[in-house]
PDB file of C-alpha atoms in Angstrom:
ATOM      1  CA  MET S 168      91.791 -16.237  19.165  1.00 41.00           C
ATOM      2  CA  THR S 169      90.269 -18.348  21.877  1.00 45.00           C
ATOM      3  CA  ALA S 170      90.174 -22.075  21.155  1.00 41.00           C
ATOM      4  CA  THR S 171      86.514 -22.232  22.231  1.00 68.00           C
ATOM      5  CA  LEU S 172      85.392 -20.655  18.957  1.00 91.00           C
ATOM      6  CA  THR S 173      85.207 -23.960  17.155  1.00 94.00           C
ATOM      7  CA  GLY S 174      82.420 -26.491  16.930  1.00 96.00           C
ATOM      8  CA  LEU S 175      78.772 -25.436  17.168  1.00 98.00           C
ATOM      9  CA  LEU S 176      77.582 -22.145  18.613  1.00 98.00           C
ATOM     10  CA  CYS S 177      73.898 -21.337  19.019  1.00 98.00           C
ATOM     11  CA  PRO S 178      72.623 -17.846  18.010  1.00 98.00           C
ATOM     12  CA  VAL S 179      69.951 -17.667  20.683  1.00 98.00           C
ATOM     13  CA  PRO S 180      66.703 -15.694  20.418  1.00 98.00           C
ATOM     14  CA  THR S 181      65.794 -12.985  22.909  1.00 98.00           C
ATOM     15  CA  PRO S 182      62.739 -13.770  25.077  1.00 98.00           C
ATOM     16  CA  PHE S 183      60.236 -11.026  25.900  1.00 98.00           C
ATOM     17  CA  ASP S 184      57.657 -10.982  28.676  1.00 96.00           C
ATOM     18  CA  ALA S 185      53.915 -10.328  28.296  1.00 94.00           C
ATOM     19  CA  ALA S 186      54.527  -6.572  28.350  1.00 96.00           C
ATOM     20  CA  GLY S 187      57.114  -6.792  25.568  1.00 96.00           C
ATOM     21  CA  GLU S 188      60.108  -6.236  27.854  1.00 98.00           C
ATOM     22  CA  VAL S 189      63.230  -8.387  27.660  1.00 98.00           C
ATOM     23  CA  ASP S 190      63.185 -11.353  30.025  1.00 98.00           C
ATOM     24  CA  PRO S 191      66.689 -12.228  31.271  1.00 98.00           C
ATOM     25  CA  ASP S 192      65.339 -14.977  33.525  1.00 98.00           C
ATOM     26  CA  ARG S 193      63.805 -16.818  30.574  1.00 98.00           C
ATOM     27  CA  LEU S 194      67.010 -16.374  28.601  1.00 98.00           C
ATOM     28  CA  SER S 195      68.909 -17.975  31.482  1.00 98.00           C
ATOM     29  CA  ALA S 196      66.396 -20.819  31.598  1.00 98.00           C
ATOM     30  CA  GLN S 197      66.750 -21.422  27.854  1.00 98.00           C
ATOM     31  CA  LEU S 198      70.540 -21.463  28.120  1.00 98.00           C
ATOM     32  CA  GLU S 199      70.248 -24.035  30.887  1.00 97.00           C
ATOM     33  CA  VAL S 200      68.274 -26.204  28.437  1.00 97.00           C
ATOM     34  CA  TYR S 201      71.107 -25.891  25.934  1.00 97.00           C
ATOM     35  CA  GLY S 202      73.476 -26.976  28.677  1.00 95.00           C
ATOM     36  CA  ARG S 203      72.244 -30.550  28.092  1.00 95.00           C
ATOM     37  CA  TRP S 204      74.326 -30.623  24.904  1.00 96.00           C
ATOM     38  CA  PRO S 205      78.040 -29.933  24.343  1.00 96.00           C
ATOM     39  CA  LEU S 206      77.595 -26.669  22.460  1.00 97.00           C
ATOM     40  CA  ALA S 207      80.770 -24.608  22.175  1.00 97.00           C
ATOM     41  CA  GLY S 208      78.841 -21.502  23.174  1.00 97.00           C
ATOM     42  CA  VAL S 209      76.162 -19.020  22.234  1.00 98.00           C
ATOM     43  CA  VAL S 210      75.794 -15.796  20.260  1.00 98.00           C
ATOM     44  CA  LEU S 211      73.638 -12.935  21.498  1.00 98.00           C
ATOM     45  CA  PHE S 212      71.960 -10.093  19.574  1.00 98.00           C
ATOM     46  CA  GLY S 213      72.471 -11.419  16.077  1.00 97.00           C
ATOM     47  CA  THR S 214      69.768 -11.994  13.491  1.00 97.00           C
ATOM     48  CA  SER S 215      68.110 -14.770  15.493  1.00 97.00           C
ATOM     49  CA  GLY S 216      68.393 -12.653  18.648  1.00 98.00           C
ATOM     50  CA  GLU S 217      66.490  -9.666  17.216  1.00 98.00           C
ATOM     51  CA  GLY S 218      69.590  -7.560  17.846  1.00 97.00           C
ATOM     52  CA  PRO S 219      68.458  -4.554  15.773  1.00 96.00           C
ATOM     53  CA  LEU S 220      65.314  -4.293  17.933  1.00 98.00           C
ATOM     54  CA  LEU S 221      67.103  -4.105  21.303  1.00 98.00           C
ATOM     55  CA  ASP S 222      68.155  -1.122  23.409  1.00 97.00           C
ATOM     56  CA  ALA S 223      71.602  -0.701  24.954  1.00 96.00           C
ATOM     57  CA  ASP S 224      70.432  -1.224  28.540  1.00 96.00           C
ATOM     58  CA  GLU S 225      68.569  -4.376  27.488  1.00 97.00           C
ATOM     59  CA  GLU S 226      71.712  -5.789  25.901  1.00 97.00           C
ATOM     60  CA  GLU S 227      73.678  -5.183  29.095  1.00 95.00           C
ATOM     61  CA  ARG S 228      71.180  -7.067  31.287  1.00 96.00           C
ATOM     62  CA  LEU S 229      70.818  -9.968  28.864  1.00 98.00           C
ATOM     63  CA  ALA S 230      74.565 -10.407  28.407  1.00 97.00           C
ATOM     64  CA  ALA S 231      75.127 -10.472  32.173  1.00 96.00           C
ATOM     65  CA  ALA S 232      72.383 -13.084  32.589  1.00 97.00           C
ATOM     66  CA  ALA S 233      73.888 -15.241  29.837  1.00 97.00           C
ATOM     67  CA  ARG S 234      77.405 -15.060  31.263  1.00 97.00           C
ATOM     68  CA  ALA S 235      76.168 -16.221  34.663  1.00 96.00           C
ATOM     69  CA  VAL S 236      74.883 -19.534  33.277  1.00 95.00           C
ATOM     70  CA  LEU S 237      77.639 -20.248  30.750  1.00 92.00           C
ATOM     71  CA  PRO S 238      80.704 -21.359  32.719  1.00 89.00           C
ATOM     72  CA  GLY S 239      83.250 -22.904  30.404  1.00 90.00           C
ATOM     73  CA  ARG S 240      81.388 -21.982  27.221  1.00 95.00           C
ATOM     74  CA  ALA S 241      81.989 -19.145  24.801  1.00 97.00           C
ATOM     75  CA  LEU S 242      79.812 -16.047  24.949  1.00 97.00           C
ATOM     76  CA  VAL S 243      79.888 -14.113  21.678  1.00 98.00           C
ATOM     77  CA  VAL S 244      78.048 -10.786  21.479  1.00 98.00           C
ATOM     78  CA  GLN S 245      77.004  -9.015  18.279  1.00 98.00           C
ATOM     79  CA  ILE S 246      77.889  -5.321  18.650  1.00 98.00           C
ATOM     80  CA  GLY S 247      77.610  -3.763  15.173  1.00 98.00           C
ATOM     81  CA  LYS S 248      75.810  -0.391  15.083  1.00 98.00           C
ATOM     82  CA  GLU S 249      75.701   2.430  12.557  1.00 97.00           C
ATOM     83  CA  SER S 250      78.467   4.553  14.097  1.00 98.00           C
ATOM     84  CA  VAL S 251      81.922   3.738  15.392  1.00 98.00           C
ATOM     85  CA  ARG S 252      80.980   5.484  18.641  1.00 98.00           C
ATOM     86  CA  ALA S 253      77.904   3.317  19.249  1.00 98.00           C
ATOM     87  CA  THR S 254      79.696   0.141  18.198  1.00 98.00           C
ATOM     88  CA  ALA S 255      82.634   0.848  20.499  1.00 98.00           C
ATOM     89  CA  ALA S 256      80.216   1.489  23.361  1.00 97.00           C
ATOM     90  CA  ALA S 257      78.501  -1.841  22.650  1.00 98.00           C
ATOM     91  CA  ALA S 258      81.914  -3.517  22.661  1.00 98.00           C
ATOM     92  CA  ARG S 259      82.694  -2.055  26.082  1.00 96.00           C
ATOM     93  CA  ARG S 260      79.336  -3.220  27.453  1.00 96.00           C
ATOM     94  CA  ALA S 261      79.914  -6.739  26.137  1.00 97.00           C
ATOM     95  CA  GLU S 262      83.446  -6.828  27.518  1.00 96.00           C
ATOM     96  CA  SER S 263      82.223  -5.664  30.924  1.00 96.00           C
ATOM     97  CA  ALA S 264      79.547  -8.386  30.902  1.00 95.00           C
ATOM     98  CA  GLY S 265      82.171 -11.077  30.340  1.00 95.00           C
ATOM     99  CA  ALA S 266      81.952 -11.743  26.610  1.00 97.00           C
ATOM    100  CA  ASP S 267      84.694 -13.911  25.110  1.00 97.00           C
ATOM    101  CA  ALA S 268      84.482 -12.489  21.593  1.00 98.00           C
ATOM    102  CA  LEU S 269      82.601  -9.904  19.550  1.00 98.00           C
ATOM    103  CA  LEU S 270      80.657 -10.321  16.335  1.00 98.00           C
ATOM    104  CA  CYS S 271      80.273  -7.149  14.298  1.00 98.00           C
ATOM    105  CA  LEU S 272      77.934  -6.236  11.462  1.00 98.00           C
ATOM    106  CA  PRO S 273      79.175  -3.520   9.083  1.00 98.00           C
ATOM    107  CA  PRO S 274      77.445  -0.111   9.014  1.00 97.00           C
ATOM    108  CA  ARG S 275      74.492  -0.286   6.659  1.00 95.00           C
ATOM    109  CA  TYR S 276      72.561   2.969   6.299  1.00 95.00           C
ATOM    110  CA  TYR S 277      75.226   5.219   4.783  1.00 96.00           C
ATOM    111  CA  PRO S 278      77.012   3.281   2.011  1.00 92.00           C
ATOM    112  CA  LEU S 279      80.775   3.047   2.489  1.00 96.00           C
ATOM    113  CA  GLU S 280      83.544   2.217   0.082  1.00 96.00           C
ATOM    114  CA  GLU S 281      86.029  -0.467   1.075  1.00 96.00           C
ATOM    115  CA  ALA S 282      88.353   2.075   2.689  1.00 97.00           C
ATOM    116  CA  GLY S 283      85.520   3.287   4.909  1.00 97.00           C
ATOM    117  CA  LEU S 284      84.560  -0.240   5.947  1.00 98.00           C
ATOM    118  CA  ALA S 285      88.207  -1.024   6.702  1.00 98.00           C
ATOM    119  CA  ALA S 286      88.483   2.111   8.835  1.00 98.00           C
ATOM    120  CA  PHE S 287      85.311   1.151  10.709  1.00 98.00           C
ATOM    121  CA  TYR S 288      86.568  -2.311  11.641  1.00 98.00           C
ATOM    122  CA  ARG S 289      90.026  -1.009  12.583  1.00 98.00           C
ATOM    123  CA  ALA S 290      88.498   1.601  14.885  1.00 98.00           C
ATOM    124  CA  VAL S 291      86.278  -1.001  16.549  1.00 98.00           C
ATOM    125  CA  ALA S 292      89.198  -3.397  16.987  1.00 98.00           C
ATOM    126  CA  ALA S 293      91.213  -0.614  18.624  1.00 97.00           C
ATOM    127  CA  ALA S 294      88.404  -0.052  21.145  1.00 96.00           C
ATOM    128  CA  THR S 295      88.478  -3.560  22.615  1.00 97.00           C
ATOM    129  CA  ASP S 296      90.846  -6.273  23.745  1.00 96.00           C
ATOM    130  CA  LEU S 297      88.405  -9.010  22.737  1.00 97.00           C
ATOM    131  CA  PRO S 298      88.660 -11.018  19.510  1.00 97.00           C
ATOM    132  CA  LEU S 299      86.627  -9.369  16.747  1.00 98.00           C
ATOM    133  CA  LEU S 300      84.704 -11.355  14.137  1.00 98.00           C
ATOM    134  CA  ALA S 301      83.088  -9.853  11.063  1.00 98.00           C
ATOM    135  CA  TYR S 302      79.451 -10.739  10.465  1.00 98.00           C
ATOM    136  CA  HIS S 303      79.030 -11.282   6.738  1.00 97.00           C
ATOM    137  CA  ILE S 304      75.325 -11.555   5.934  1.00 97.00           C
ATOM    138  CA  PRO S 305      74.737  -9.434   2.820  1.00 95.00           C
ATOM    139  CA  GLN S 306      71.267 -10.900   2.293  1.00 94.00           C
ATOM    140  CA  ARG S 307      70.262  -9.020   5.471  1.00 92.00           C
ATOM    141  CA  SER S 308      72.764  -6.178   5.818  1.00 94.00           C
ATOM    142  CA  LYS S 309      72.823  -5.320   2.076  1.00 94.00           C
ATOM    143  CA  VAL S 310      76.572  -4.773   2.482  1.00 95.00           C
ATOM    144  CA  GLU S 311      78.834  -6.899   0.322  1.00 93.00           C
ATOM    145  CA  MET S 312      82.257  -7.207   1.906  1.00 95.00           C
ATOM    146  CA  THR S 313      84.698  -8.467  -0.676  1.00 95.00           C
ATOM    147  CA  ALA S 314      87.339 -11.136  -0.330  1.00 95.00           C
ATOM    148  CA  ASP S 315      90.016  -8.465  -0.806  1.00 96.00           C
ATOM    149  CA  LEU S 316      88.673  -6.305   2.036  1.00 97.00           C
ATOM    150  CA  LEU S 317      88.093  -9.140   4.486  1.00 97.00           C
ATOM    151  CA  GLY S 318      91.380 -10.779   3.539  1.00 96.00           C
ATOM    152  CA  GLU S 319      93.260  -7.558   4.247  1.00 96.00           C
ATOM    153  CA  LEU S 320      91.618  -7.212   7.668  1.00 97.00           C
ATOM    154  CA  ALA S 321      92.323 -10.869   8.442  1.00 96.00           C
ATOM    155  CA  ALA S 322      95.944 -10.628   7.360  1.00 95.00           C
ATOM    156  CA  ASP S 323      96.719  -7.512   9.413  1.00 95.00           C
ATOM    157  CA  GLY S 324      95.073  -8.888  12.565  1.00 95.00           C
ATOM    158  CA  THR S 325      92.116  -6.484  12.681  1.00 98.00           C
ATOM    159  CA  LEU S 326      89.724  -9.409  12.392  1.00 98.00           C
ATOM    160  CA  ASP S 327      90.188 -12.637  14.320  1.00 97.00           C
ATOM    161  CA  GLY S 328      87.454 -14.471  12.463  1.00 97.00           C
ATOM    162  CA  ILE S 329      84.157 -14.319  10.627  1.00 98.00           C
ATOM    163  CA  LYS S 330      80.612 -15.576  10.757  1.00 98.00           C
ATOM    164  CA  GLU S 331      80.068 -16.183   7.061  1.00 97.00           C
ATOM    165  CA  SER S 332      76.323 -16.402   6.449  1.00 97.00           C
ATOM    166  CA  ALA S 333      76.228 -15.777   2.720  1.00 95.00           C
ATOM    167  CA  GLY S 334      77.285 -19.358   2.032  1.00 93.00           C
ATOM    168  CA  ASP S 335      80.263 -18.136   0.000  1.00 95.00           C
ATOM    169  CA  LEU S 336      82.623 -21.099   0.146  1.00 96.00           C
ATOM    170  CA  ASP S 337      85.147 -19.416  -2.147  1.00 95.00           C
ATOM    171  CA  LEU S 338      85.306 -16.489   0.282  1.00 96.00           C
ATOM    172  CA  GLN S 339      85.859 -18.868   3.183  1.00 96.00           C
ATOM    173  CA  HIS S 340      88.801 -20.462   1.355  1.00 95.00           C
ATOM    174  CA  SER S 341      90.262 -17.038   0.571  1.00 95.00           C
ATOM    175  CA  LEU S 342      90.053 -16.013   4.212  1.00 95.00           C
ATOM    176  CA  ARG S 343      91.775 -19.181   5.380  1.00 94.00           C
ATOM    177  CA  ALA S 344      94.687 -18.314   3.098  1.00 94.00           C
ATOM    178  CA  ALA S 345      94.750 -14.680   4.229  1.00 94.00           C
ATOM    179  CA  GLY S 346      94.245 -15.177   7.946  1.00 94.00           C
ATOM    180  CA  GLY S 347      96.038 -18.454   8.519  1.00 93.00           C
ATOM    181  CA  GLU S 348      95.027 -21.284  10.820  1.00 91.00           C
ATOM    182  CA  GLY S 349      94.392 -18.961  13.758  1.00 93.00           C
ATOM    183  CA  PHE S 350      91.625 -17.123  11.895  1.00 96.00           C
ATOM    184  CA  ARG S 351      88.262 -18.615  12.895  1.00 97.00           C
ATOM    185  CA  ILE S 352      85.806 -19.320  10.079  1.00 97.00           C
ATOM    186  CA  LEU S 353      82.324 -20.033  11.405  1.00 98.00           C
ATOM    187  CA  ASN S 354      79.763 -20.945   8.775  1.00 98.00           C
ATOM    188  CA  GLY S 355      76.327 -19.445   9.298  1.00 97.00           C
ATOM    189  CA  ARG S 356      74.423 -21.038   6.411  1.00 96.00           C
ATOM    190  CA  ALA S 357      72.728 -24.247   7.566  1.00 96.00           C
ATOM    191  CA  SER S 358      72.058 -25.490   4.037  1.00 95.00           C
ATOM    192  CA  LEU S 359      75.827 -25.517   3.449  1.00 96.00           C
ATOM    193  CA  ALA S 360      76.940 -26.638   6.900  1.00 97.00           C
ATOM    194  CA  LEU S 361      78.528 -29.888   5.789  1.00 98.00           C
ATOM    195  CA  ALA S 362      80.093 -28.408   2.661  1.00 98.00           C
ATOM    196  CA  ALA S 363      81.700 -25.654   4.741  1.00 98.00           C
ATOM    197  CA  LEU S 364      83.068 -28.132   7.272  1.00 97.00           C
ATOM    198  CA  ARG S 365      84.491 -30.218   4.459  1.00 97.00           C
ATOM    199  CA  GLY S 366      86.122 -27.061   3.165  1.00 94.00           C
ATOM    200  CA  VAL S 367      87.821 -24.809   5.701  1.00 96.00           C
ATOM    201  CA  ALA S 368      85.246 -23.909   8.378  1.00 97.00           C
ATOM    202  CA  ASP S 369      86.282 -24.316  12.012  1.00 97.00           C
ATOM    203  CA  GLY S 370      82.686 -24.613  13.117  1.00 97.00           C
ATOM    204  CA  ALA S 371      79.226 -23.181  12.672  1.00 98.00           C
ATOM    205  CA  ILE S 372      76.763 -20.678  14.105  1.00 98.00           C
ATOM    206  CA  LEU S 373      73.409 -22.079  13.025  1.00 98.00           C
ATOM    207  CA  ALA S 374      69.883 -20.879  13.767  1.00 98.00           C
ATOM    208  CA  VAL S 375      68.664 -24.484  13.432  1.00 98.00           C
ATOM    209  CA  ALA S 376      70.668 -25.305  16.562  1.00 98.00           C
ATOM    210  CA  ASN S 377      68.138 -23.296  18.571  1.00 98.00           C
ATOM    211  CA  ALA S 378      65.423 -25.887  18.021  1.00 97.00           C
ATOM    212  CA  ALA S 379      67.337 -29.028  17.006  1.00 98.00           C
ATOM    213  CA  PRO S 380      70.708 -28.907  18.783  1.00 98.00           C
ATOM    214  CA  GLU S 381      70.934 -32.699  18.832  1.00 97.00           C
ATOM    215  CA  THR S 382      70.683 -32.963  15.031  1.00 97.00           C
ATOM    216  CA  ALA S 383      73.031 -30.051  14.361  1.00 98.00           C
ATOM    217  CA  LEU S 384      75.613 -31.471  16.755  1.00 98.00           C
ATOM    218  CA  GLY S 385      75.148 -34.883  15.183  1.00 97.00           C
ATOM    219  CA  LEU S 386      76.177 -33.428  11.847  1.00 98.00           C
ATOM    220  CA  LEU S 387      79.351 -31.872  13.250  1.00 98.00           C
ATOM    221  CA  ASP S 388      80.213 -34.956  15.279  1.00 98.00           C
ATOM    222  CA  ALA S 389      79.713 -37.302  12.333  1.00 98.00           C
ATOM    223  CA  HIS S 390      81.877 -35.107  10.134  1.00 98.00           C
ATOM    224  CA  ALA S 391      84.626 -35.022  12.761  1.00 97.00           C
ATOM    225  CA  ALA S 392      84.483 -38.811  13.032  1.00 98.00           C
ATOM    226  CA  GLY S 393      84.721 -39.239   9.264  1.00 98.00           C
ATOM    227  CA  ASP S 394      81.214 -40.737   9.070  1.00 98.00           C
ATOM    228  CA  ALA S 395      80.133 -39.208   5.768  1.00 98.00           C
ATOM    229  CA  GLU S 396      76.836 -41.066   5.511  1.00 98.00           C
ATOM    230  CA  THR S 397      75.576 -39.992   8.931  1.00 98.00           C
ATOM    231  CA  ALA S 398      76.703 -36.416   8.341  1.00 98.00           C
ATOM    232  CA  GLU S 399      74.885 -36.270   5.011  1.00 98.00           C
ATOM    233  CA  THR S 400      71.734 -37.684   6.588  1.00 98.00           C
ATOM    234  CA  ALA S 401      71.821 -35.015   9.290  1.00 98.00           C
ATOM    235  CA  GLN S 402      72.399 -32.320   6.659  1.00 98.00           C
ATOM    236  CA  ARG S 403      69.297 -33.408   4.746  1.00 98.00           C
ATOM    237  CA  ALA S 404      67.263 -33.616   7.958  1.00 98.00           C
ATOM    238  CA  LEU S 405      68.074 -30.008   8.850  1.00 97.00           C
ATOM    239  CA  GLU S 406      67.207 -28.454   5.504  1.00 97.00           C
ATOM    240  CA  PRO S 407      63.413 -28.036   6.010  1.00 97.00           C
ATOM    241  CA  LEU S 408      64.089 -26.394   9.369  1.00 97.00           C
ATOM    242  CA  ALA S 409      66.708 -24.124   7.815  1.00 96.00           C
ATOM    243  CA  ALA S 410      64.124 -23.001   5.263  1.00 96.00           C
ATOM    244  CA  CYS S 411      61.588 -22.251   8.019  1.00 96.00           C
ATOM    245  CA  PHE S 412      64.103 -20.195   9.990  1.00 96.00           C
ATOM    246  CA  GLY S 413      65.420 -18.395   6.922  1.00 92.00           C
ATOM    247  CA  PRO S 414      63.370 -17.379   3.900  1.00 87.00           C
ATOM    248  CA  ARG S 415      60.028 -18.658   5.199  1.00 94.00           C
ATOM    249  CA  PHE S 416      59.476 -17.356   8.722  1.00 97.00           C
ATOM    250  CA  GLY S 417      62.729 -16.055  10.227  1.00 97.00           C
ATOM    251  CA  VAL S 418      62.752 -15.237  13.945  1.00 98.00           C
ATOM    252  CA  PRO S 419      59.026 -15.942  14.485  1.00 98.00           C
ATOM    253  CA  GLY S 420      59.701 -19.439  13.129  1.00 98.00           C
ATOM    254  CA  ILE S 421      62.513 -20.002  15.617  1.00 98.00           C
ATOM    255  CA  LYS S 422      60.347 -18.876  18.515  1.00 98.00           C
ATOM    256  CA  ALA S 423      57.451 -21.055  17.354  1.00 98.00           C
ATOM    257  CA  ALA S 424      59.840 -24.029  17.270  1.00 98.00           C
ATOM    258  CA  LEU S 425      60.967 -23.376  20.837  1.00 98.00           C
ATOM    259  CA  ASP S 426      57.330 -23.171  21.916  1.00 98.00           C
ATOM    260  CA  LEU S 427      56.625 -26.491  20.194  1.00 97.00           C
ATOM    261  CA  ARG S 428      59.487 -28.072  22.114  1.00 97.00           C
ATOM    262  CA  GLY S 429      58.106 -26.691  25.362  1.00 97.00           C
ATOM    263  CA  TRP S 430      61.213 -24.592  25.970  1.00 98.00           C
ATOM    264  CA  PRO S 431      61.239 -21.209  27.740  1.00 97.00           C
ATOM    265  CA  GLY S 432      63.034 -19.139  25.101  1.00 97.00           C
ATOM    266  CA  GLY S 433      60.171 -18.805  22.632  1.00 97.00           C
ATOM    267  CA  GLY S 434      57.107 -16.613  22.873  1.00 97.00           C
ATOM    268  CA  ALA S 435      56.243 -13.575  20.803  1.00 97.00           C
ATOM    269  CA  PRO S 436      58.869 -11.639  18.865  1.00 98.00           C
ATOM    270  CA  ARG S 437      59.192  -7.877  19.276  1.00 98.00           C
ATOM    271  CA  PRO S 438      57.037  -5.772  16.907  1.00 97.00           C
ATOM    272  CA  PRO S 439      57.087  -5.124  14.026  1.00 97.00           C
ATOM    273  CA  LEU S 440      57.683  -8.898  13.902  1.00 97.00           C
ATOM    274  CA  HIS S 441      54.637 -10.966  14.785  1.00 97.00           C
ATOM    275  CA  PRO S 442      53.960 -14.552  15.881  1.00 97.00           C
ATOM    276  CA  LEU S 443      53.151 -17.265  13.383  1.00 98.00           C
ATOM    277  CA  GLY S 444      49.599 -18.443  12.766  1.00 97.00           C
ATOM    278  CA  GLU S 445      48.501 -22.027  13.230  1.00 97.00           C
ATOM    279  CA  THR S 446      49.065 -23.030   9.593  1.00 98.00           C
ATOM    280  CA  GLU S 447      52.599 -21.671   9.690  1.00 98.00           C
ATOM    281  CA  ARG S 448      53.265 -23.358  13.029  1.00 97.00           C
ATOM    282  CA  GLY S 449      52.210 -26.599  11.375  1.00 97.00           C
ATOM    283  CA  GLU S 450      54.998 -26.163   8.832  1.00 97.00           C
ATOM    284  CA  VAL S 451      57.497 -25.603  11.641  1.00 98.00           C
ATOM    285  CA  ARG S 452      56.187 -28.690  13.450  1.00 97.00           C
ATOM    286  CA  ALA S 453      56.698 -30.795  10.312  1.00 97.00           C
ATOM    287  CA  ALA S 454      60.225 -29.422   9.864  1.00 98.00           C
ATOM    288  CA  LEU S 455      61.096 -30.277  13.462  1.00 98.00           C
ATOM    289  CA  ARG S 456      59.901 -33.827  12.962  1.00 97.00           C
ATOM    290  CA  ALA S 457      61.942 -34.062   9.740  1.00 96.00           C
ATOM    291  CA  ALA S 458      64.955 -33.043  11.828  1.00 97.00           C
ATOM    292  CA  GLY S 459      64.332 -35.979  14.140  1.00 96.00           C
ATOM    293  CA  VAL S 460      62.819 -33.998  16.998  1.00 95.00           C
ATOM    294  CA  ASP S 461      60.231 -35.958  18.992  1.00 90.00           C
ATOM    295  CA  LEU S 462      57.310 -33.664  19.806  1.00 89.00           C
ATOM    296  CA  THR S 463      55.022 -36.294  21.322  1.00 72.00           C
TER     297      THR S 463
END
């Protein structure tokens, strides 16, 4: 597993132009904004990136644009599709574009038993030379991957890590024991960011980092320095923003926040998602200010 998959990674949104087409130039411009901070890297095509709404050719162009502006930083690409064939093809596209690692949702439409999920991940791992991370987000995928299943795949080397977005700290501890120190545990639940770091997490992939990278990094830096008070303050500051980007508004909330910061990566989401109204944008504005972001 590459050593770059520690610290804070940003799961960036996908910008669209006025016609609703993907806009690689605006993605590049947004990544250049993030270059002001020492992020470990970025994740493309996850939940925040509207991955389920993108076409294969769009993914290829966006990944190439991201790689071009990310020297020295990790590029992680979410590849999970409904079939092994489609997922393996996505893995090959990401590898060709210069990805450093792959994040992979489980198949969701046809329910699988544990043996079927294990076979899926083993087949995907066999199709690529890149490190493979499971994406555990049952609140979205509706697929519960158990500690036994994930531990088995960690122990046998199928999985090199996990983005654990359920906030299951017991699962994270189990995977550390099963996968050893080389297995990367990246917490994806902002409300539990500090608790996960104090447990076994190697880092975090947080949607709040899209709009408040300085506060999210401050939390990780304070924790690393042993400054518990500052880390706890940053954790509290991020919680209203985490609520806006999660149960309240999701991706449209993230894009509204980028617009409020005057950054190029916002704009309208892809239908059926729709932009926030003014009242909702006011909530996002208040959450940004709570996170210490100066919008004046």
